[in-house]
Short mmCIF file of C-alpha atoms and ligand atoms in Angstrom, two decimals:
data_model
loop_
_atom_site.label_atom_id
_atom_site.label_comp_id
_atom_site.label_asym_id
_atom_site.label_seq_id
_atom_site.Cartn_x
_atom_site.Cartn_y
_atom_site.Cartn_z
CA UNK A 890 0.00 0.00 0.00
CA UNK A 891 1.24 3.40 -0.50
CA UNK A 892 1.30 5.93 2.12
CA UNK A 893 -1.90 9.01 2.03
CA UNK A 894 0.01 12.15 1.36
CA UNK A 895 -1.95 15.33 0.85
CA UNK A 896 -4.90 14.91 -0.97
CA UNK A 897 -5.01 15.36 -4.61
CA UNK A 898 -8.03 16.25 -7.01
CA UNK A 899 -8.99 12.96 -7.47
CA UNK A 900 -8.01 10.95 -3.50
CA UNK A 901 -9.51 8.07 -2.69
CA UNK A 902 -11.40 8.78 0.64
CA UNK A 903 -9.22 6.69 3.55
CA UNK A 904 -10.21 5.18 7.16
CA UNK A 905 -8.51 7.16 9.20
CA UNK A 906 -8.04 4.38 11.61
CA UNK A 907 -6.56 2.15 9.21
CA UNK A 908 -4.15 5.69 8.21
CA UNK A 909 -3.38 5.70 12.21
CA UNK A 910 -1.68 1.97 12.13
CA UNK A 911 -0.06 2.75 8.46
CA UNK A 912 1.53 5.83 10.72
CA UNK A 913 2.36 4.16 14.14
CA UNK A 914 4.25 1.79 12.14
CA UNK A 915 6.89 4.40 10.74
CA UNK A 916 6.70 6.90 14.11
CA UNK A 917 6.53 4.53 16.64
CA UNK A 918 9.20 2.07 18.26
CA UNK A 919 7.93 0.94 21.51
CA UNK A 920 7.26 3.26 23.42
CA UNK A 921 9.40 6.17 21.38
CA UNK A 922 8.37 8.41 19.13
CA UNK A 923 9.50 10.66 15.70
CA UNK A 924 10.32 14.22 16.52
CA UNK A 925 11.64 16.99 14.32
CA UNK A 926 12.26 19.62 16.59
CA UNK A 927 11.82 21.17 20.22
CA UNK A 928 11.38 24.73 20.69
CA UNK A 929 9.32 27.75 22.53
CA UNK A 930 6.78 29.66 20.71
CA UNK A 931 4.23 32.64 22.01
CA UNK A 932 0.56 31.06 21.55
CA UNK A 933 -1.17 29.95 24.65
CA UNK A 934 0.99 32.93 26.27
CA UNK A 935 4.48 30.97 25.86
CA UNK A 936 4.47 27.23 25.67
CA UNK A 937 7.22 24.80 25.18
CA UNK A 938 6.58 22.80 22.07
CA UNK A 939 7.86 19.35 21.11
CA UNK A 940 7.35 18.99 16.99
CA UNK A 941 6.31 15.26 16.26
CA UNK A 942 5.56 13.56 12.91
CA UNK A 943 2.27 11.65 12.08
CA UNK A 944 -1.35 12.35 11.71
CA UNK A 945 -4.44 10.67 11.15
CA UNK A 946 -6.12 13.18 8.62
CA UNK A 947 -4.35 14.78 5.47
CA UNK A 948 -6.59 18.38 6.19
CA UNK A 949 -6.28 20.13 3.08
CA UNK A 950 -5.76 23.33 5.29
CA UNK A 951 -3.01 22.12 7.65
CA UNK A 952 0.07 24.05 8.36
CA UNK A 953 2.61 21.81 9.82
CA UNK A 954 5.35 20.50 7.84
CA UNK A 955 5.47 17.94 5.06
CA UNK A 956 6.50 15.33 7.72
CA UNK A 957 2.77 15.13 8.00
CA UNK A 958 2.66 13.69 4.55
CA UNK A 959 6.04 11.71 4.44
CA UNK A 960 6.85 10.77 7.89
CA UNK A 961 9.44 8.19 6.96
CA UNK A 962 11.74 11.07 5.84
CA UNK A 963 12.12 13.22 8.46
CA UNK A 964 12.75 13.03 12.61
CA UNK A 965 13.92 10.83 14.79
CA UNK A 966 13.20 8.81 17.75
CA UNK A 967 12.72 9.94 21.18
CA UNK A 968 12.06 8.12 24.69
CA UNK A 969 9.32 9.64 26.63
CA UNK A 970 12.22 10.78 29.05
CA UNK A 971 13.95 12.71 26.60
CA UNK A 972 10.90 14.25 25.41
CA UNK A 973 9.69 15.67 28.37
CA UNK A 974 13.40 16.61 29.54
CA UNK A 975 13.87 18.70 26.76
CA UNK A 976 10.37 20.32 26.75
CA UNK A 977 10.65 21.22 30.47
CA UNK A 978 14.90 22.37 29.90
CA UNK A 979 13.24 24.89 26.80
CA UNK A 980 10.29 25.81 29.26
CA UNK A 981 12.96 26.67 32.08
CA UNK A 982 14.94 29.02 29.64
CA UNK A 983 11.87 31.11 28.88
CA UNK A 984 10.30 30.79 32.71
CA UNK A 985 6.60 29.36 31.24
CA UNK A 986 4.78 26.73 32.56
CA UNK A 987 3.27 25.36 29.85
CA UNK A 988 4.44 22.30 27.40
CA UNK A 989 2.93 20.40 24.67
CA UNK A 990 3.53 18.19 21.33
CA UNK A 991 2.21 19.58 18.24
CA UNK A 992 3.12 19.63 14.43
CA UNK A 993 0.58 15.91 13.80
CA UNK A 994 -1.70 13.88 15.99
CA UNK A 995 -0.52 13.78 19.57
CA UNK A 996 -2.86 10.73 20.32
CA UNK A 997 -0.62 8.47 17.85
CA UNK A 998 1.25 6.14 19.39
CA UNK A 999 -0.45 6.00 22.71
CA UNK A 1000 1.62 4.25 25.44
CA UNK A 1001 4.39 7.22 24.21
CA UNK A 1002 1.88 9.98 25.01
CA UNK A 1003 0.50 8.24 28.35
CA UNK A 1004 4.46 8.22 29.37
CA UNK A 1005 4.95 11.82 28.41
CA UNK A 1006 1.97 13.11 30.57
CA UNK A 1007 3.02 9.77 33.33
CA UNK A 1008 6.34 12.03 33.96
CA UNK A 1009 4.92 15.48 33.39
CA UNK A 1010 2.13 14.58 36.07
CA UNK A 1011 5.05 14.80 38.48
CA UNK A 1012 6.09 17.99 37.64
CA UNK A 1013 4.24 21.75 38.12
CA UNK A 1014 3.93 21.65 34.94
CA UNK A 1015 0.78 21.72 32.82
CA UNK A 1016 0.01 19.97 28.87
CA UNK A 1017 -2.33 20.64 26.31
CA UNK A 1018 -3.41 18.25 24.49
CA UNK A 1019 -4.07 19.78 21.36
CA UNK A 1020 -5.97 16.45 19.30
CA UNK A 1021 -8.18 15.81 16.07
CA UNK A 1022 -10.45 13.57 18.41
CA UNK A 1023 -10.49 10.74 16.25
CA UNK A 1024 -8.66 8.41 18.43
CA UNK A 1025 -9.87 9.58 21.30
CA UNK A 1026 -13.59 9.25 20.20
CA UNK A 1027 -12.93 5.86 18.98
CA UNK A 1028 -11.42 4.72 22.22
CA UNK A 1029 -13.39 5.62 25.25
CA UNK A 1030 -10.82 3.93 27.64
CA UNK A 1031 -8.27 6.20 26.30
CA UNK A 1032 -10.05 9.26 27.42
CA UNK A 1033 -10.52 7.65 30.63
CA UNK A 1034 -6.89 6.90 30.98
CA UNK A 1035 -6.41 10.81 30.49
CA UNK A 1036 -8.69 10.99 33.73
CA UNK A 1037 -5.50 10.81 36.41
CA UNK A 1038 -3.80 13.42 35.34
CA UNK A 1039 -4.89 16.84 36.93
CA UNK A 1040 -2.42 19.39 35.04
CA UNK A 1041 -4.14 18.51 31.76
CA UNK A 1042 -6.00 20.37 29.12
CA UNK A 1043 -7.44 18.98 26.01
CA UNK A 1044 -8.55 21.25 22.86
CA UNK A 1045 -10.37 19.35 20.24
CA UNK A 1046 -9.89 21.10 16.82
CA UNK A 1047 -13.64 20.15 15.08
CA UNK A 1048 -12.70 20.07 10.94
CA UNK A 1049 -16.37 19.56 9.88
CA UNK A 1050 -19.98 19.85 10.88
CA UNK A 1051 -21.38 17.00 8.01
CA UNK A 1052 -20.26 14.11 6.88
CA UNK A 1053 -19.46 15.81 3.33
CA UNK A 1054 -17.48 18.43 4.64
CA UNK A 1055 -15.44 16.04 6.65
CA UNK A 1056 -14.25 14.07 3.60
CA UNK A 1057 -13.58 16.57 1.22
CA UNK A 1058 -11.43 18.35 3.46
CA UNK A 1059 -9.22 15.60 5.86
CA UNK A 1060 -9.48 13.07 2.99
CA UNK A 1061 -11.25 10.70 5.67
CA UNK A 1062 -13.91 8.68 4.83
CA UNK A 1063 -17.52 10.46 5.89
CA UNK A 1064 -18.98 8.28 8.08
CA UNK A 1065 -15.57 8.76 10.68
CA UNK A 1066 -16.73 12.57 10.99
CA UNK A 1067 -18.91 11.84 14.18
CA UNK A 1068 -15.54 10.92 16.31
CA UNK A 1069 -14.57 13.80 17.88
CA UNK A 1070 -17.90 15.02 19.10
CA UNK A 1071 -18.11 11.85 20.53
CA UNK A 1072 -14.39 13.11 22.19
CA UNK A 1073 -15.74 15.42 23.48
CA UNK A 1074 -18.50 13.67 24.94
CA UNK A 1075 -16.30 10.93 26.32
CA UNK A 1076 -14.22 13.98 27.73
CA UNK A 1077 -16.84 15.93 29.32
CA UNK A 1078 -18.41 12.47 31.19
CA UNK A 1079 -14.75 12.02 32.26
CA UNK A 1080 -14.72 15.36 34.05
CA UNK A 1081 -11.54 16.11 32.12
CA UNK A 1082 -10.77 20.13 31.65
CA UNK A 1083 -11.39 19.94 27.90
CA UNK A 1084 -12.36 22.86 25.27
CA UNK A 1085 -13.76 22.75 21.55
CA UNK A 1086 -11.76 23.97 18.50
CA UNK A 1087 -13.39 24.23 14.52
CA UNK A 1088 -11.39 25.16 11.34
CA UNK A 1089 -14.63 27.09 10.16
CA UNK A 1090 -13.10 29.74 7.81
CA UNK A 1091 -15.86 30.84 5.96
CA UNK A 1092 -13.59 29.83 2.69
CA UNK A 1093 -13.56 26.41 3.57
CA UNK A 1094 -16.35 25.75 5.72
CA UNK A 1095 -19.44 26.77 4.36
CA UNK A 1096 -22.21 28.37 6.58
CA UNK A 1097 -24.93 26.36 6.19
CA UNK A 1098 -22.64 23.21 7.61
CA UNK A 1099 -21.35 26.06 10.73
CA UNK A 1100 -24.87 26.05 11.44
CA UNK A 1101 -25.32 22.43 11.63
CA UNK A 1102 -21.75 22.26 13.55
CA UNK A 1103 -23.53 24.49 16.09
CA UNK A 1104 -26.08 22.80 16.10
CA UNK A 1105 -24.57 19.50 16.57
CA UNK A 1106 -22.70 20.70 19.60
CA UNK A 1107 -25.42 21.97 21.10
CA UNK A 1108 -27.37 18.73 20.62
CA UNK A 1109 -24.16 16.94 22.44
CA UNK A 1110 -24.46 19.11 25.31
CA UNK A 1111 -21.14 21.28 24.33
CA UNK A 1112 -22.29 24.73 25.08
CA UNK A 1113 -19.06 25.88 26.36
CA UNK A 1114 -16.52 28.46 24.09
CA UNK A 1115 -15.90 27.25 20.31
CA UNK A 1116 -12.21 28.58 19.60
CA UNK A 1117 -12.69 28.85 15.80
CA UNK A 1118 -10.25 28.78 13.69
CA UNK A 1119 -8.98 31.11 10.44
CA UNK A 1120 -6.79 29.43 7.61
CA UNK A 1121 -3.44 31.91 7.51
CA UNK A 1122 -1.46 31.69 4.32
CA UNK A 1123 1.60 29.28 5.39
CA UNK A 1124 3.67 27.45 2.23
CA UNK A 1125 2.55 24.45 3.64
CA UNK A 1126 -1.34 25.10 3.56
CA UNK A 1127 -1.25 26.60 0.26
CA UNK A 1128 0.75 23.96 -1.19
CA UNK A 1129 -2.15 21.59 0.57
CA UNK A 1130 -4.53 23.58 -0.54
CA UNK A 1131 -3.39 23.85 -4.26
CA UNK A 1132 -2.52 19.90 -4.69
CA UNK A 1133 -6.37 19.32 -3.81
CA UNK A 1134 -7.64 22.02 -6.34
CA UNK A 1135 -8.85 24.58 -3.81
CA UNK A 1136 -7.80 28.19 -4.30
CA UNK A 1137 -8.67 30.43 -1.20
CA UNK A 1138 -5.96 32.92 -1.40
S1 LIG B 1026 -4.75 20.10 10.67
FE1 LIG B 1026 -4.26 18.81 12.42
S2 LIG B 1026 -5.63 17.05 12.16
FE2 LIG B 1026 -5.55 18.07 10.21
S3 LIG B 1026 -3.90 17.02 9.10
FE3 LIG B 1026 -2.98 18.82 10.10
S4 LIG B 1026 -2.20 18.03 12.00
FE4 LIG B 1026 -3.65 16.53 11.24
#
């Protein structure tokens, strides 16, 4: 089989799922992971950022490098240990309090990510999850693993509000689109401190399917703050967006 890159004109919708074991197989080694890069950046006020490779989805909008698309290319392994060592030794050097792993799908490789937060739980420090939801709605005992640890925050970025909408932008098959609203309902029955996300630029998303996104979180019980999202002009997401025929800039 040959590895989902970014979507082209005429992709073959994928199960997501199936995408997730195609990935764990060329980021994960036991219980390490691939990792491009560790570094600081300003959003959530200053957090300490550990840049991993993998995802789930191939969002036609996404930023983050081209190790989302070609994994087997680019990082290299690191032991939970020397993950969270060198997030909390950057965090130190800038005095925040705040660490996470971005850049694909943190929930990838799970026993790596339930190590990471294992050792950060014994710190001051405090991790945000920043996750798709797929995994997490597919797996309810996941999210109730995520239960023990009290310096946690999980944002679930929402890419669709219909089945349509879903597939023709994260390449994923339609029917996986319910997954992270059920997230977030496993989340909020877990009495974790969780938040919703949406990538609803009105270029991509259109407003008819906001409304039903709404409306579908409001039929789940979410009636907290919905972060949403705007589309900024990185190389990456144009060259995402162009490959899959969508011009929005
Ligand atoms: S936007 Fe997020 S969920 Fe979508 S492909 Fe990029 S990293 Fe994955």
């Amino acid at each position: 089989m040959t590895y989902q890159a970014f979507l082209e004109n005429d992709f073959t919708p994928f199960d997501p799922l199936l995408l997730t074991e195609e990935t764990e197989k060329i980021v994960c080694q036991n219980l390490s992971r691939k990792y491009t890069s560790f570094y600081c950046t300003g959003v959530y006020g200053g957090i300490s950022t550990g840049y991993l490779c993998g995802c789930c989805l191939r969002c036609i909008f996404c930023w983050v490098s081209l190790s989302r698309d070609f994994p087997f290319k680019y990082g290299k392994f690191y032991t939970p240990k020397e993950v969270v060592n060198r997030l909390i030794s950057n965090a130190k050097k800038k005095r925040i309090n705040k660490l996470r792993i971005s850049g694909g799908e943190p929930t990838i490789c799970k026993e790596h990510l339930l190590e990471v937060l294992n050792l950060i739980n014994e710190t001051s420090y405090f991790f945000i999850l920043e996750t798709n939801g797929i995994l997490l709605g597919h797996d309810i005992e996941f999210v109730k693993e995520l239960k023990k640890y009290n310096n946690l925050y999980v944002r679930v970025s929402l890419k669709a509000g219909t089945p349509e909408g879903f597939q023709i932008r994260t390449g994923a098959q339609g029917k996986f689109y319910e997954l992270p609203y059920r997230a977030l309902q496993y989340l909020r029955e877990a009495g974790i401190y969780f938040r919703a996300a949406s990538m609803s630029d009105p270029r991509l998303m259109p407003k008819e399917e906001r409304k039903r996104m709404i409306k579908k979180l409001d039929q789940i019980g979410y009636h907290d703050y919905l972060e949403e999202e705007i589309c900024d002009p990185y190389d990456t997401s144009i060259l995402r967006l162009n490959k899959a025929g969508w011009k929005i800039f």
